[in-house]
Each structure stands twice: as structure tokens, then as C-alpha cells.
PDB file of C-alpha atoms in Angstrom:
ATOM      1  CA  UNK A   1     157.705  33.996  69.783  1.00 69.00           C
ATOM      2  CA  UNK A   2     160.997  35.728  69.166  1.00 76.00           C
ATOM      3  CA  UNK A   3     160.964  39.533  69.221  1.00 77.00           C
ATOM      4  CA  UNK A   4     161.780  41.337  65.974  1.00 81.00           C
ATOM      5  CA  UNK A   5     165.313  42.548  65.376  1.00 86.00           C
ATOM      6  CA  UNK A   6     165.442  46.372  65.427  1.00 87.00           C
ATOM      7  CA  UNK A   7     165.232  47.655  61.870  1.00 84.00           C
ATOM      8  CA  UNK A   8     163.713  44.437  60.508  1.00 85.00           C
ATOM      9  CA  UNK A   9     160.082  43.374  60.204  1.00 87.00           C
ATOM     10  CA  UNK A  10     158.745  40.176  61.712  1.00 90.00           C
ATOM     11  CA  UNK A  11     155.310  38.659  61.094  1.00 90.00           C
ATOM     12  CA  UNK A  12     153.406  36.792  63.807  1.00 90.00           C
ATOM     13  CA  UNK A  13     150.234  34.735  63.869  1.00 90.00           C
ATOM     14  CA  UNK A  14     148.162  34.065  66.946  1.00 86.00           C
ATOM     15  CA  UNK A  15     144.812  32.432  67.588  1.00 90.00           C
ATOM     16  CA  UNK A  16     142.268  33.993  69.933  1.00 85.00           C
ATOM     17  CA  UNK A  17     140.333  31.894  72.463  1.00 87.00           C
ATOM     18  CA  UNK A  18     137.443  31.335  70.041  1.00 87.00           C
ATOM     19  CA  UNK A  19     139.717  30.227  67.167  1.00 85.00           C
ATOM     20  CA  UNK A  20     139.863  33.553  65.283  1.00 82.00           C
ATOM     21  CA  UNK A  21     143.294  33.783  63.617  1.00 85.00           C
ATOM     22  CA  UNK A  22     145.181  37.077  63.822  1.00 85.00           C
ATOM     23  CA  UNK A  23     148.250  37.915  61.734  1.00 87.00           C
ATOM     24  CA  UNK A  24     150.318  41.042  62.275  1.00 90.00           C
ATOM     25  CA  UNK A  25     153.738  42.427  61.430  1.00 91.00           C
ATOM     26  CA  UNK A  26     155.951  44.415  63.801  1.00 92.00           C
ATOM     27  CA  UNK A  27     158.940  46.674  63.260  1.00 93.00           C
ATOM     28  CA  UNK A  28     161.104  48.143  66.021  1.00 92.00           C
ATOM     29  CA  UNK A  29     163.093  51.375  65.718  1.00 91.00           C
ATOM     30  CA  UNK A  30     166.830  51.023  65.156  1.00 90.00           C
ATOM     31  CA  UNK A  31     167.703  52.302  68.640  1.00 90.00           C
ATOM     32  CA  UNK A  32     165.232  49.933  70.345  1.00 91.00           C
ATOM     33  CA  UNK A  33     166.079  48.989  73.919  1.00 92.00           C
ATOM     34  CA  UNK A  34     163.698  46.700  75.845  1.00 91.00           C
ATOM     35  CA  UNK A  35     164.326  48.739  79.008  1.00 94.00           C
ATOM     36  CA  UNK A  36     162.731  51.855  77.449  1.00 94.00           C
ATOM     37  CA  UNK A  37     159.151  52.738  76.546  1.00 95.00           C
ATOM     38  CA  UNK A  38     158.209  53.622  72.972  1.00 95.00           C
ATOM     39  CA  UNK A  39     155.077  55.014  71.329  1.00 96.00           C
ATOM     40  CA  UNK A  40     153.368  52.712  68.852  1.00 95.00           C
ATOM     41  CA  UNK A  41     151.648  53.183  65.517  1.00 93.00           C
ATOM     42  CA  UNK A  42     148.915  50.690  64.632  1.00 92.00           C
ATOM     43  CA  UNK A  43     149.023  50.913  60.849  1.00 91.00           C
ATOM     44  CA  UNK A  44     145.925  49.732  58.986  1.00 87.00           C
ATOM     45  CA  UNK A  45     146.551  48.901  55.356  1.00 82.00           C
ATOM     46  CA  UNK A  46     144.592  50.566  52.611  1.00 78.00           C
ATOM     47  CA  UNK A  47     142.883  48.701  49.806  1.00 74.00           C
ATOM     48  CA  UNK A  48     145.388  47.216  47.378  1.00 77.00           C
ATOM     49  CA  UNK A  49     148.313  47.444  49.804  1.00 81.00           C
ATOM     50  CA  UNK A  50     149.815  44.342  51.430  1.00 82.00           C
ATOM     51  CA  UNK A  51     150.688  43.945  55.082  1.00 82.00           C
ATOM     52  CA  UNK A  52     154.416  44.148  54.273  1.00 86.00           C
ATOM     53  CA  UNK A  53     153.950  47.257  52.101  1.00 89.00           C
ATOM     54  CA  UNK A  54     151.991  48.949  54.896  1.00 89.00           C
ATOM     55  CA  UNK A  55     154.656  48.196  57.480  1.00 90.00           C
ATOM     56  CA  UNK A  56     157.445  49.350  55.166  1.00 90.00           C
ATOM     57  CA  UNK A  57     155.571  52.588  54.328  1.00 92.00           C
ATOM     58  CA  UNK A  58     155.274  53.487  58.020  1.00 92.00           C
ATOM     59  CA  UNK A  59     158.509  52.121  59.476  1.00 92.00           C
ATOM     60  CA  UNK A  60     160.872  51.960  56.528  1.00 90.00           C
ATOM     61  CA  UNK A  61     163.823  49.605  56.617  1.00 86.00           C
ATOM     62  CA  UNK A  62     167.328  49.526  58.025  1.00 85.00           C
ATOM     63  CA  UNK A  63     168.657  50.924  54.723  1.00 88.00           C
ATOM     64  CA  UNK A  64     165.871  53.451  54.095  1.00 89.00           C
ATOM     65  CA  UNK A  65     164.350  54.433  57.458  1.00 89.00           C
ATOM     66  CA  UNK A  66     160.785  55.710  57.441  1.00 90.00           C
ATOM     67  CA  UNK A  67     158.871  57.718  60.034  1.00 90.00           C
ATOM     68  CA  UNK A  68     158.693  54.879  62.565  1.00 91.00           C
ATOM     69  CA  UNK A  69     162.438  54.284  62.548  1.00 90.00           C
ATOM     70  CA  UNK A  70     163.525  57.911  62.453  1.00 89.00           C
ATOM     71  CA  UNK A  71     161.069  59.007  65.158  1.00 92.00           C
ATOM     72  CA  UNK A  72     161.462  55.985  67.449  1.00 93.00           C
ATOM     73  CA  UNK A  73     158.052  54.319  67.017  1.00 94.00           C
ATOM     74  CA  UNK A  74     157.143  50.665  67.216  1.00 94.00           C
ATOM     75  CA  UNK A  75     154.978  49.980  64.153  1.00 94.00           C
ATOM     76  CA  UNK A  76     152.330  47.250  64.318  1.00 93.00           C
ATOM     77  CA  UNK A  77     150.415  46.346  61.159  1.00 91.00           C
ATOM     78  CA  UNK A  78     147.547  43.905  61.789  1.00 89.00           C
ATOM     79  CA  UNK A  79     145.991  41.969  58.912  1.00 85.00           C
ATOM     80  CA  UNK A  80     142.430  42.862  59.759  1.00 79.00           C
ATOM     81  CA  UNK A  81     140.563  42.137  56.517  1.00 75.00           C
ATOM     82  CA  UNK A  82     140.723  39.889  53.489  1.00 66.00           C
ATOM     83  CA  UNK A  83     143.566  41.027  51.213  1.00 57.00           C
ATOM     84  CA  UNK A  84     141.199  41.147  48.222  1.00 61.00           C
ATOM     85  CA  UNK A  85     138.634  43.365  49.977  1.00 61.00           C
ATOM     86  CA  UNK A  86     137.914  46.592  48.095  1.00 63.00           C
ATOM     87  CA  UNK A  87     136.611  48.430  51.147  1.00 64.00           C
ATOM     88  CA  UNK A  88     136.305  48.078  54.880  1.00 66.00           C
ATOM     89  CA  UNK A  89     132.950  46.590  55.854  1.00 68.00           C
ATOM     90  CA  UNK A  90     133.040  47.247  59.632  1.00 69.00           C
ATOM     91  CA  UNK A  91     133.202  43.521  60.346  1.00 78.00           C
ATOM     92  CA  UNK A  92     133.316  42.539  64.027  1.00 78.00           C
ATOM     93  CA  UNK A  93     136.095  40.021  63.325  1.00 75.00           C
ATOM     94  CA  UNK A  94     138.221  42.771  61.700  1.00 74.00           C
ATOM     95  CA  UNK A  95     137.748  44.992  64.766  1.00 74.00           C
ATOM     96  CA  UNK A  96     138.740  42.132  67.069  1.00 80.00           C
ATOM     97  CA  UNK A  97     141.873  41.428  65.005  1.00 79.00           C
ATOM     98  CA  UNK A  98     143.016  45.042  65.321  1.00 75.00           C
ATOM     99  CA  UNK A  99     142.319  45.153  69.046  1.00 78.00           C
ATOM    100  CA  UNK A 100     144.159  41.841  69.636  1.00 76.00           C
TER     101      UNK A 100
END
């Protein structure tokens, strides 16, 4: 898959060996350089918040940079649970999605 453009979000989907689907969004800081190392934030969405809203809250955008962009973090937001879930149920599949 193509890497995200710095300052813009990109969503990816992958399938683990046993068929479990994993979707996640990634945002790179504006000054991103593949030759450098960057800290990462794994941002887990709260109930009622979408994957895109979670990523935007943490990383911001090119026009309105958030903490991830201004501090030089790669932000990764995995879709670990059903979007309609009211609470986290400590599901093994959700844990595996985050770890993947």
C-alpha cells in the first residue's frame, strides 16, 4: 500500500492470517522524512466517535494541525470494535486488531 502523504490521513485494511479484518487510519507529521524515526500514538476511539474523528482529534490536519502534527508524532487509529458499540467489552478480536 502507498504511504500516507504528510499532513493527510490515509485508511488501510489488512487481513490477518486467520481471516480477521483490520482497518486503521494513519497520519504523518508535516515534516515527515522516511529517513528519521518518529514516536507514535495509537489512538483508540471513544464511544460515539468515528475512526476519522479520532485521527483528526489527535493529529489535526494540514490546515489546523493538532498535537500529532505539531509535536512530530505518527498517529495510528485502529478500528478495534464495532462502530455502534456503547462500551469496550475486552474482546480478543479487538485486542488483536489493535496489536496488528
